[in-house]
Coordinates of C-alpha atoms in Angstrom, one line a residue:
Chain A
M22 CA 271.6 150.6 94.0
R23 CA 271.9 153.5 96.4
Q24 CA 268.6 152.8 98.1
S25 CA 269.1 151.6 101.7
L26 CA 265.9 152.5 103.5
Q27 CA 263.4 149.7 104.1
P28 CA 259.9 151.4 104.4
S29 CA 258.1 150.5 107.5
R30 CA 254.5 149.2 107.1
D31 CA 253.5 150.8 110.4
R32 CA 252.1 154.4 110.1
A33 CA 253.3 155.2 113.6
D34 CA 256.9 155.1 112.2
Y35 CA 256.3 158.1 110.0
P36 CA 256.4 161.7 111.4
F37 CA 254.6 163.3 108.5
V38 CA 251.5 162.5 106.5
H39 CA 249.9 164.2 103.5
R40 CA 246.4 163.4 102.2
L41 CA 245.4 163.7 98.6
R42 CA 242.5 162.4 96.5
T43 CA 243.0 160.4 93.3
R44 CA 241.9 161.9 90.0
F45 CA 239.9 160.3 87.3
A46 CA 242.6 161.3 84.8
E47 CA 245.1 159.2 86.8
T48 CA 243.1 155.9 86.3
D49 CA 243.8 153.6 83.4
A50 CA 241.8 150.9 81.5
M51 CA 242.4 148.4 84.3
G52 CA 240.0 150.7 86.2
V53 CA 242.5 151.7 88.9
V54 CA 245.1 154.4 89.3
H55 CA 248.0 153.9 86.8
H56 CA 251.3 152.9 88.5
A57 CA 253.1 155.9 87.0
A58 CA 250.7 158.3 88.8
Y59 CA 252.2 157.3 92.2
L60 CA 255.4 159.3 91.5
P61 CA 253.7 162.7 91.4
Y62 CA 251.9 161.6 94.6
L63 CA 255.2 161.1 96.3
E64 CA 256.5 164.4 95.0
E65 CA 253.4 166.3 96.2
A66 CA 253.9 164.7 99.7
R67 CA 257.6 165.8 99.7
V68 CA 256.7 169.3 98.7
E69 CA 254.1 169.5 101.6
Y70 CA 256.7 168.1 104.0
L71 CA 259.3 170.7 103.0
R72 CA 256.6 173.4 103.5
S73 CA 255.8 171.9 107.0
I74 CA 259.4 172.3 108.1
G75 CA 259.6 175.9 107.0
H76 CA 261.4 175.3 103.7
P77 CA 258.9 175.6 100.8
Y78 CA 260.5 173.9 97.8
D79 CA 259.6 176.9 95.7
D80 CA 261.7 179.1 98.0
V81 CA 264.5 176.5 98.0
R82 CA 264.6 176.6 94.2
A83 CA 264.4 180.4 93.9
A84 CA 267.1 181.4 96.3
G85 CA 269.3 183.0 93.7
E86 CA 272.9 181.7 93.9
E87 CA 271.9 179.5 96.8
G88 CA 269.0 178.1 94.9
R89 CA 268.9 174.3 95.0
E90 CA 266.9 171.5 93.5
F91 CA 266.7 167.9 94.9
P92 CA 266.4 165.7 91.8
V93 CA 265.3 162.1 92.1
L94 CA 268.3 159.8 91.6
E95 CA 266.4 156.6 92.3
V96 CA 262.9 155.6 92.9
W97 CA 261.4 152.3 94.1
V98 CA 257.7 151.5 94.5
Q99 CA 256.1 148.4 95.7
Y100 CA 252.4 148.2 94.8
R101 CA 250.5 146.2 97.4
G102 CA 246.9 147.1 96.6
A103 CA 245.2 149.1 93.9
L104 CA 244.1 152.7 94.3
A105 CA 240.6 153.5 92.9
F106 CA 239.3 156.7 91.5
D107 CA 238.2 159.2 94.2
E108 CA 240.0 157.5 97.1
E109 CA 241.7 159.6 99.7
V110 CA 245.2 158.5 100.1
D111 CA 247.4 159.1 103.1
I112 CA 251.0 159.4 102.1
S113 CA 253.2 159.0 105.2
L114 CA 256.9 159.8 104.8
V115 CA 260.1 159.9 106.8
V116 CA 263.6 161.2 105.8
G117 CA 266.7 159.1 106.4
A118 CA 270.0 157.9 105.3
A119 CA 271.4 161.5 104.6
T120 CA 274.9 161.8 103.4
R121 CA 276.7 165.0 102.4
T122 CA 275.2 164.8 99.0
T123 CA 272.1 162.6 99.1
F124 CA 269.2 161.8 101.2
Q125 CA 266.4 159.2 101.1
I126 CA 262.7 159.3 101.8
A127 CA 260.6 156.3 102.7
Y128 CA 256.8 156.4 102.1
L129 CA 253.8 154.4 103.1
L130 CA 250.6 154.9 101.1
S131 CA 247.4 153.9 102.8
V132 CA 243.6 154.4 102.4
A133 CA 241.5 154.4 105.6
G134 CA 244.4 152.7 107.4
Q135 CA 244.8 150.0 104.7
E136 CA 248.3 149.8 103.2
R137 CA 248.4 150.2 99.4
A138 CA 252.0 150.8 98.6
T139 CA 255.5 151.5 100.0
A140 CA 258.2 153.5 98.2
V141 CA 261.6 155.0 98.5
T142 CA 263.1 158.0 96.7
V143 CA 266.8 158.9 96.7
H144 CA 267.6 162.6 96.1
G145 CA 270.7 164.6 95.1
C146 CA 271.3 168.3 95.3
V147 CA 272.0 170.5 92.3
D148 CA 271.9 174.3 91.6
R149 CA 269.7 175.7 88.9
S150 CA 272.2 175.0 86.2
G151 CA 272.3 171.3 87.2
R152 CA 275.7 171.3 88.9
P153 CA 275.9 169.0 91.9
H154 CA 276.3 170.5 95.4
R155 CA 276.5 169.4 99.0
L156 CA 273.2 169.4 100.7
P157 CA 272.4 172.8 102.4
Q158 CA 273.2 172.9 106.1
W159 CA 269.5 173.1 107.0
V160 CA 268.8 169.9 105.2
R161 CA 271.6 168.1 107.1
D162 CA 270.4 169.6 110.4
E163 CA 266.8 168.8 109.8
F164 CA 267.3 165.3 108.6
A165 CA 269.9 164.5 111.2
A166 CA 267.5 165.8 113.8
G167 CA 264.7 163.7 112.5
P168 CA 264.1 160.0 113.1
S169 CA 267.2 158.0 112.4
E170 CA 267.1 155.2 109.8
G171 CA 267.1 152.6 112.5
D172 CA 264.3 154.2 114.5
A173 CA 262.1 155.1 111.7
T174 CA 261.9 152.1 109.5
G175 CA 261.0 148.5 110.4
Chain B
M30 CA 237.8 183.7 71.6
R31 CA 240.7 184.2 69.2
Q32 CA 240.1 180.8 67.4
S33 CA 238.9 181.4 63.8
L34 CA 239.9 178.2 62.0
Q35 CA 237.2 175.6 61.3
P36 CA 239.0 172.2 61.0
S37 CA 238.1 170.4 57.9
R38 CA 237.0 166.8 58.3
D39 CA 238.7 165.8 55.0
R40 CA 242.2 164.5 55.3
A41 CA 243.0 165.8 51.8
D42 CA 242.8 169.3 53.2
Y43 CA 245.9 168.8 55.4
P44 CA 249.4 169.0 54.0
F45 CA 251.1 167.2 57.0
V46 CA 250.3 164.1 58.9
H47 CA 252.1 162.5 61.9
R48 CA 251.3 159.0 63.2
L49 CA 251.6 157.9 66.8
R50 CA 250.4 155.0 68.9
T51 CA 248.3 155.5 72.0
R52 CA 249.8 154.4 75.3
F53 CA 248.2 152.3 78.0
A54 CA 249.2 155.0 80.5
E55 CA 247.0 157.4 78.5
T56 CA 243.8 155.4 79.0
D57 CA 241.4 155.9 81.9
A58 CA 238.8 153.9 83.8
M59 CA 236.3 154.4 80.9
G60 CA 238.6 152.1 79.0
V61 CA 239.6 154.6 76.4
V62 CA 242.2 157.4 76.0
H63 CA 241.6 160.2 78.5
H64 CA 240.6 163.4 76.9
A65 CA 243.5 165.3 78.4
A66 CA 246.0 163.0 76.6
Y67 CA 245.0 164.5 73.2
L68 CA 246.8 167.7 73.9
P69 CA 250.3 166.1 74.1
Y70 CA 249.3 164.3 70.8
L71 CA 248.7 167.7 69.1
E72 CA 252.0 169.0 70.5
E73 CA 253.9 166.0 69.3
A74 CA 252.4 166.5 65.8
R75 CA 253.4 170.2 65.9
V76 CA 256.9 169.4 66.9
E77 CA 257.2 166.9 64.0
Y78 CA 255.7 169.4 61.6
L79 CA 258.3 172.0 62.6
R80 CA 261.0 169.5 62.1
S81 CA 259.6 168.6 58.7
I82 CA 259.9 172.2 57.5
G83 CA 263.5 172.5 58.7
H84 CA 262.9 174.3 62.0
P85 CA 263.1 171.8 64.8
Y86 CA 261.4 173.3 67.9
D87 CA 264.4 172.5 70.0
D88 CA 266.6 174.7 67.8
V89 CA 263.9 177.4 67.7
R90 CA 263.9 177.5 71.5
A91 CA 267.7 177.3 71.9
A92 CA 268.7 180.1 69.5
G93 CA 270.2 182.3 72.2
E94 CA 268.9 185.9 72.0
E95 CA 266.7 184.9 69.0
G96 CA 265.3 181.9 70.9
R97 CA 261.5 181.7 70.7
E98 CA 258.7 179.6 72.2
F99 CA 255.2 179.3 70.8
P100 CA 253.0 179.0 73.9
V101 CA 249.5 177.8 73.5
L102 CA 247.1 180.7 74.0
E103 CA 243.9 178.8 73.3
V104 CA 242.9 175.2 72.6
W105 CA 239.7 173.7 71.4
V106 CA 239.1 169.9 70.9
Q107 CA 236.0 168.2 69.7
Y108 CA 235.9 164.5 70.6
R109 CA 234.0 162.6 67.9
G110 CA 234.9 159.0 68.7
A111 CA 237.0 157.4 71.4
L112 CA 240.6 156.3 70.9
A113 CA 241.5 152.9 72.3
F114 CA 244.7 151.6 73.7
D115 CA 247.3 150.7 71.1
E116 CA 245.5 152.4 68.2
E117 CA 247.6 154.1 65.6
V118 CA 246.4 157.7 65.3
D119 CA 247.0 159.9 62.3
I120 CA 247.2 163.5 63.3
S121 CA 246.8 165.7 60.3
L122 CA 247.5 169.4 60.7
V123 CA 247.5 172.7 58.7
V124 CA 248.7 176.1 59.8
G125 CA 246.6 179.2 59.1
A126 CA 245.3 182.5 60.3
A127 CA 248.8 183.9 61.0
T128 CA 249.0 187.5 62.3
R129 CA 252.1 189.3 63.3
T130 CA 252.0 187.8 66.8
T131 CA 249.9 184.7 66.6
F132 CA 249.1 181.7 64.4
Q133 CA 246.6 178.9 64.5
I134 CA 246.8 175.2 63.7
A135 CA 243.8 173.0 62.8
Y136 CA 244.0 169.2 63.4
L137 CA 242.1 166.1 62.3
L138 CA 242.7 162.9 64.3
S139 CA 241.8 159.7 62.6
V140 CA 242.4 156.0 62.9
A141 CA 242.5 153.9 59.7
G142 CA 240.7 156.8 57.9
Q143 CA 238.0 157.1 60.6
E144 CA 237.6 160.5 62.1
R145 CA 238.1 160.6 65.9
A146 CA 238.6 164.3 66.8
T147 CA 239.2 167.7 65.4
A148 CA 241.1 170.5 67.2
V149 CA 242.5 174.0 66.9
T150 CA 245.4 175.5 68.8
V151 CA 246.2 179.2 68.9
H152 CA 249.9 180.1 69.5
G153 CA 251.8 183.2 70.5
C154 CA 255.5 184.0 70.4
V155 CA 257.7 184.7 73.4
D156 CA 261.4 184.7 74.2
R157 CA 262.9 182.4 76.8
S158 CA 262.1 185.0 79.6
G159 CA 258.4 184.9 78.5
R160 CA 258.4 188.4 76.9
P161 CA 256.0 188.5 73.8
H162 CA 257.6 189.0 70.4
R163 CA 256.5 189.2 66.8
L164 CA 256.6 185.9 65.0
P165 CA 260.0 185.2 63.4
Q166 CA 260.2 186.0 59.7
W167 CA 260.5 182.4 58.7
V168 CA 257.2 181.6 60.5
R169 CA 255.4 184.3 58.6
D170 CA 257.0 183.3 55.3
E171 CA 256.3 179.6 55.9
F172 CA 252.8 180.0 57.1
A173 CA 251.9 182.5 54.4
A174 CA 253.3 180.2 51.8
G175 CA 251.3 177.3 53.1
P176 CA 247.6 176.6 52.4
S177 CA 245.5 179.7 53.1
E178 CA 242.7 179.5 55.7
G179 CA 240.1 179.5 52.9
D180 CA 241.8 176.7 51.0
A181 CA 242.8 174.4 53.8
T182 CA 239.7 174.2 55.9
G183 CA 236.2 173.3 55.0
Chain C
M12 CA 230.9 173.5 67.6
R13 CA 228.5 172.7 70.3
Q14 CA 230.0 175.1 72.9
S15 CA 227.7 178.0 73.5
L16 CA 228.7 179.3 77.0
Q17 CA 230.8 182.4 77.3
P18 CA 232.7 182.1 80.6
S19 CA 232.4 185.2 82.7
R20 CA 235.6 186.8 84.0
D21 CA 233.9 187.8 87.3
R22 CA 234.1 185.2 90.0
A23 CA 230.8 186.4 91.5
D24 CA 229.1 184.8 88.5
Y25 CA 230.2 181.3 89.7
P26 CA 228.3 179.5 92.4
F27 CA 231.1 176.9 93.1
V28 CA 234.8 177.1 93.6
H29 CA 237.4 174.4 94.2
R30 CA 241.0 175.2 95.2
L31 CA 244.0 173.0 94.3
R32 CA 247.7 173.4 94.3
T33 CA 249.8 173.0 91.1
R34 CA 252.3 170.1 91.2
F35 CA 256.0 170.2 90.1
A36 CA 255.3 167.2 87.8
E37 CA 252.8 169.4 85.9
T38 CA 255.3 172.1 85.0
D39 CA 257.3 172.0 81.7
A40 CA 260.6 173.3 80.4
M41 CA 259.0 176.8 80.0
G42 CA 259.0 176.9 83.8
V43 CA 255.2 177.0 84.1
V44 CA 252.4 174.5 84.3
H45 CA 252.0 172.7 80.9
H46 CA 248.8 173.6 79.1
A47 CA 247.6 170.0 79.0
A48 CA 247.6 169.9 82.9
Y49 CA 244.6 172.3 83.0
L50 CA 242.2 169.6 81.8
P51 CA 242.7 167.4 84.9
Y52 CA 242.3 170.5 87.0
L53 CA 238.9 171.2 85.4
E54 CA 237.9 167.5 85.9
E55 CA 238.9 167.6 89.6
A56 CA 236.8 170.7 90.0
R57 CA 233.8 169.0 88.3
V58 CA 234.2 165.9 90.6
E59 CA 234.2 168.2 93.7
Y60 CA 231.2 170.0 92.4
L61 CA 229.2 166.8 91.9
R62 CA 230.2 165.8 95.4
S63 CA 229.0 169.1 96.7
I64 CA 225.5 168.7 95.3
G65 CA 225.2 165.2 96.7
H66 CA 226.0 163.2 93.6
P67 CA 229.6 161.9 94.0
Y68 CA 230.8 160.9 90.5
D69 CA 232.0 157.6 91.8
D70 CA 228.5 156.8 92.9
V71 CA 227.0 158.1 89.6
R72 CA 229.3 155.7 87.7
A73 CA 228.8 152.7 90.0
A74 CA 225.0 152.7 90.1
G75 CA 224.6 149.4 88.3
E76 CA 222.1 149.5 85.4
E77 CA 221.6 153.2 86.1
G78 CA 225.3 153.9 86.2
R79 CA 226.3 156.8 84.0
E80 CA 229.4 158.6 82.8
F81 CA 229.6 162.2 81.5
P82 CA 232.3 162.0 78.8
V83 CA 233.8 165.2 77.5
L84 CA 232.5 165.9 74.0
E85 CA 234.3 169.2 73.6
V86 CA 236.8 171.3 75.5
W87 CA 237.9 174.9 75.0
V88 CA 240.6 176.6 77.1
Q89 CA 241.9 180.2 76.9
Y90 CA 245.2 180.7 78.7
R91 CA 245.4 184.2 79.9
G92 CA 248.3 184.0 82.3
A93 CA 250.7 181.3 83.3
L94 CA 250.4 179.1 86.4
A95 CA 253.6 178.6 88.3
F96 CA 254.7 175.6 90.5
D97 CA 253.1 175.5 93.9
E98 CA 250.4 178.2 93.2
E99 CA 247.0 177.7 94.7
V100 CA 244.5 177.9 91.9
D101 CA 240.8 178.7 92.5
I102 CA 238.7 176.9 89.9
S103 CA 235.2 178.5 89.7
L104 CA 232.6 176.8 87.7
V105 CA 229.0 177.1 86.7
V106 CA 226.8 174.6 84.8
G107 CA 224.6 175.8 82.0
A108 CA 223.1 175.1 78.5
A109 CA 221.7 171.7 79.5
T110 CA 219.7 169.8 76.8
R111 CA 218.2 166.4 77.2
T112 CA 221.5 164.8 76.3
T113 CA 224.3 167.3 77.0
F114 CA 225.3 170.0 79.4
Q115 CA 228.1 172.5 79.5
I116 CA 230.3 173.9 82.3
A117 CA 232.1 177.2 82.2
Y118 CA 235.2 177.7 84.3
L119 CA 237.3 180.6 85.6
L120 CA 240.8 179.8 86.9
S121 CA 242.4 182.4 89.2
V122 CA 245.2 182.8 91.7
A123 CA 244.8 185.2 94.5
G124 CA 242.0 186.9 92.6
Q125 CA 244.0 187.2 89.4
E126 CA 242.5 185.6 86.3
R127 CA 244.7 182.9 84.7
A128 CA 242.4 181.1 82.3
T129 CA 238.8 180.5 81.3
A130 CA 237.4 177.3 79.9
V131 CA 234.3 175.4 78.8
T132 CA 233.6 171.7 78.7
V133 CA 230.6 170.0 76.9
H134 CA 229.5 166.7 78.3
G135 CA 227.3 163.9 77.1
C136 CA 225.9 161.0 79.0
V137 CA 226.6 157.3 78.4
D138 CA 226.2 154.0 80.4
R139 CA 229.2 151.9 81.4
S140 CA 229.2 150.2 78.0
G141 CA 229.5 153.5 76.3
R142 CA 225.9 153.7 75.0
P143 CA 224.4 157.2 74.9
H144 CA 221.5 158.0 77.2
R145 CA 219.5 161.0 78.2
L146 CA 220.8 162.9 81.2
P147 CA 219.5 161.5 84.5
Q148 CA 216.5 163.5 85.9
W149 CA 218.6 164.8 88.8
V150 CA 221.0 166.4 86.4
R151 CA 218.2 168.1 84.5
D152 CA 216.6 169.2 87.8
E153 CA 219.9 170.4 89.3
F154 CA 221.2 172.2 86.3
A155 CA 217.9 173.7 85.5
A156 CA 217.6 175.0 89.1
G157 CA 221.1 176.5 88.9
P158 CA 222.0 179.8 87.3
S159 CA 220.8 180.1 83.8
E160 CA 223.2 180.6 80.9
G161 CA 222.2 184.2 80.6
D162 CA 222.5 185.0 84.3
A163 CA 225.7 183.1 85.0
T164 CA 227.9 184.2 82.2
G165 CA 228.9 187.6 81.0
Chain D
M16 CA 261.5 143.5 97.8
R17 CA 260.8 141.0 95.0
Q18 CA 263.1 142.6 92.5
S19 CA 266.1 140.3 91.8
L20 CA 267.4 141.4 88.4
Q21 CA 270.4 143.7 88.2
P22 CA 270.1 145.6 84.9
S23 CA 273.2 145.3 82.8
R24 CA 274.7 148.6 81.6
D25 CA 275.8 147.0 78.3
R26 CA 273.3 147.2 75.5
A27 CA 274.6 143.9 74.0
D28 CA 273.0 142.1 76.9
Y29 CA 269.5 143.1 75.8
P30 CA 267.7 141.2 73.0
F31 CA 265.1 143.9 72.3
V32 CA 265.2 147.7 71.9
H33 CA 262.5 150.2 71.3
R34 CA 263.1 153.8 70.3
L35 CA 260.9 156.8 71.2
R36 CA 261.2 160.5 71.3
T37 CA 260.7 162.6 74.4
R38 CA 257.8 165.0 74.4
F39 CA 257.8 168.6 75.5
A40 CA 254.8 167.8 77.8
E41 CA 257.0 165.3 79.6
T42 CA 259.6 168.0 80.6
D43 CA 259.4 169.9 83.9
A44 CA 260.6 173.2 85.3
M45 CA 264.1 171.7 85.7
G46 CA 264.2 171.8 81.9
V47 CA 264.5 168.0 81.5
V48 CA 262.1 165.0 81.3
H49 CA 260.3 164.6 84.7
H50 CA 261.2 161.4 86.4
A51 CA 257.6 160.1 86.4
A52 CA 257.6 160.2 82.6
Y53 CA 260.0 157.3 82.5
L54 CA 257.4 154.8 83.6
P55 CA 255.2 155.2 80.6
Y56 CA 258.4 154.9 78.5
L57 CA 259.1 151.5 80.1
E58 CA 255.5 150.5 79.5
E59 CA 255.6 151.5 75.8
A60 CA 258.7 149.4 75.4
R61 CA 257.1 146.4 77.1
V62 CA 254.1 146.7 74.8
E63 CA 256.3 146.8 71.7
Y64 CA 258.2 143.8 73.0
L65 CA 255.1 141.8 73.4
R66 CA 254.0 142.7 69.9
S67 CA 257.4 141.7 68.6
I68 CA 257.0 138.2 70.0
G69 CA 253.6 137.8 68.5
H70 CA 251.5 138.5 71.6
P71 CA 250.2 142.1 71.3
Y72 CA 249.1 143.2 74.7
D73 CA 245.8 144.4 73.4
D74 CA 245.1 140.8 72.3
V75 CA 246.4 139.3 75.6
R76 CA 243.9 141.6 77.5
A77 CA 241.0 141.0 75.2
A78 CA 241.1 137.1 75.0
G79 CA 237.7 136.6 76.8
E80 CA 237.9 134.1 79.6
E81 CA 241.6 133.7 78.9
G82 CA 242.2 137.5 78.9
R83 CA 245.1 138.5 81.1
E84 CA 246.8 141.7 82.4
F85 CA 250.3 142.0 83.7
P86 CA 250.1 144.6 86.4
V87 CA 253.2 146.2 87.8
L88 CA 253.9 144.9 91.3
E89 CA 257.1 146.8 91.7
V90 CA 259.2 149.3 89.9
W91 CA 262.7 150.6 90.4
V92 CA 264.4 153.2 88.3
Q93 CA 267.9 154.7 88.7
Y94 CA 268.4 158.0 86.9
R95 CA 272.0 158.3 85.7
G96 CA 271.7 161.3 83.3
A97 CA 268.9 163.6 82.4
L98 CA 266.8 163.2 79.2
A99 CA 266.1 166.5 77.3
F100 CA 263.2 167.5 75.2
D101 CA 263.2 165.9 71.7
E102 CA 265.9 163.3 72.4
E103 CA 265.5 159.9 70.9
V104 CA 265.7 157.3 73.6
D105 CA 266.6 153.7 73.1
I106 CA 264.9 151.5 75.6
S107 CA 266.6 148.1 75.7
L108 CA 264.9 145.4 77.7
V109 CA 265.3 141.8 78.7
V110 CA 262.8 139.5 80.5
G111 CA 264.0 137.3 83.3
A112 CA 263.4 135.8 86.8
A113 CA 260.0 134.3 85.8
T114 CA 258.2 132.2 88.4
R115 CA 254.8 130.6 88.0
T116 CA 253.1 133.9 88.9
T117 CA 255.5 136.7 88.3
F118 CA 258.2 137.9 85.8
Q119 CA 260.7 140.7 85.8
I120 CA 262.0 143.0 83.1
A121 CA 265.3 144.8 83.2
Y122 CA 265.8 148.0 81.1
L123 CA 268.6 150.2 79.9
L124 CA 267.7 153.7 78.6
S125 CA 270.3 155.3 76.4
V126 CA 270.6 158.2 73.9
A127 CA 273.1 157.9 71.1
G128 CA 274.8 155.1 73.0
Q129 CA 275.0 157.1 76.3
E130 CA 273.4 155.5 79.3
R131 CA 270.7 157.6 80.9
A132 CA 268.8 155.2 83.2
T133 CA 268.4 151.6 84.3
A134 CA 265.2 150.1 85.6
V135 CA 263.4 147.0 86.6
T136 CA 259.7 146.2 86.7
V137 CA 258.1 143.2 88.4
H138 CA 254.8 141.9 87.0
G139 CA 252.0 139.7 88.1
C140 CA 249.2 138.1 86.2
V141 CA 245.5 138.8 86.7
D142 CA 242.3 138.3 84.8
R143 CA 240.1 141.2 83.7
S144 CA 238.3 141.2 87.1
G145 CA 241.6 141.5 88.9
R146 CA 241.9 137.9 90.2
P147 CA 245.5 136.5 90.3
H148 CA 246.4 133.7 87.9
R149 CA 249.4 131.7 86.9
L150 CA 251.3 133.1 84.0
P151 CA 250.0 131.8 80.6
Q152 CA 252.0 128.9 79.2
W153 CA 253.3 131.1 76.3
V154 CA 254.8 133.5 78.8
R155 CA 256.6 130.8 80.6
D156 CA 257.8 129.2 77.4
E157 CA 258.8 132.5 75.9
F158 CA 260.6 133.8 78.9
A159 CA 262.2 130.5 79.8
A160 CA 263.4 130.3 76.1
G161 CA 264.9 133.9 76.4
P162 CA 268.1 134.9 77.9
S163 CA 268.5 133.6 81.5
E164 CA 268.9 135.9 84.4
G165 CA 272.5 135.0 84.7
D166 CA 273.3 135.5 81.0
A167 CA 271.3 138.6 80.4
T168 CA 272.3 140.9 83.3
G169 CA 275.7 141.9 84.5

């Protein structure tokens, strides 16, 4: 297991938050959001985070020879309380544990301040043909400049 | 509206059938399969049909310069009875109404002989860069050789 | 086929619009949003429309004995141009063709004013146990008060 | 983190295997199966496993007062190699680490004998209203009778 981040359960530890609303299509016959639907939520939050730091993922992918993708190498989710249809979910995230070739993101999902889930994703870096690369310099700069693993997670 | 096929409600009118089982992830908070999940069912049946006539869709797509995709230009579904979790669904299909650039497929979804839905998809033909093309000759041959629109639909 | 609305291709014909952003998870190996992902988009727009007229769908469903759901009886989508990852899609909608037991919604999907798809959904009315009911009075009032089928669609 | 199983990378360590075929709808713009699609694969394998031991999940859920659901409390997936469209995936699984209220399942996903992913899910036990319960006796018997954690995982 590569995952080394321990997601904090305190929203103050996260520098970025993205809000989305659950869809009816994402619920299941238990009457709550299906556990698989959380992964696109995390992804949507990552995409908004990259936009917020001036690196829209669509641009990152489309940069010709320099185009890069950040595939998910590992995902871990702990479901602590169900999400209902039509709830507004705050997805807090913080980047950490960057190496030359991978970085990790910790997430806290909450509704009206109530914790619902925590999660971690581990990402690599490949070009459009799928060949592994080092992380771009801006990623290392940005993520090194961000909260360190020790600071940002509890 | 391009769609011209009227799906028959008699399984005997369909030369091909593919069976699949509904997933829990495909249900919604109404306790039945969400209406959007039917479209991947139709797609899975199309893929199995193409395999059955010796043209696996993966090969059709990967044939280099001659590689082709059959994007959905139009879809129509009529939901006649809900699908529950873990039901085995028979997806009957018949191709018809082929022109030089499009073809249509009619579908009947049933469970243990009971009708649950009918559907029609209309498909075009593009290369891997998205440029429109005429249908490959094998498509025109195959679909002309198949049941005619008049024969196959009620 | 119950569907009788013909969706207008002029956004001015639609009294309500909802904007959403496409997710990476919704794309497919053709590099664009998969055709099945449009159905949850239509649903999300319907849910926001109901909220905008003071009848959040979650409340409509949860109203005890009077709780109602509006299952999709029929859907039709015409795909006129692909949606890419990270595009902001305007989903315009108008309700019409209401009867005592069903209503229809026409949709126009556009990006930066460019048409991408049109669609129609037909809805019934059931209680939480799935038993059919007449539409609630507020639905008939609201949808009768809205643009008529002739006015709203081209 | 509750997860304690370490999934073996040797198929011989798994007493049950379920095969499924990837769908085109499950691919994304990277040209491979989206990472979120693996969770319904694991679920489908669990459902087939329960059927194979004489406890179809649909029956388990529908058993009136005794009806039980096994919600996912935690999921971990390590992606070791991409899945392509139309590949046949073998999902091997083994149950372990059962307590009075939770059990865990380890998974190995492979294609033609080549490892593609490993995963673990942790499950609780609730009734249809969502109230937590001890695991049914048959679960404890079955999972205690199965391979022990030490035997089954590497």
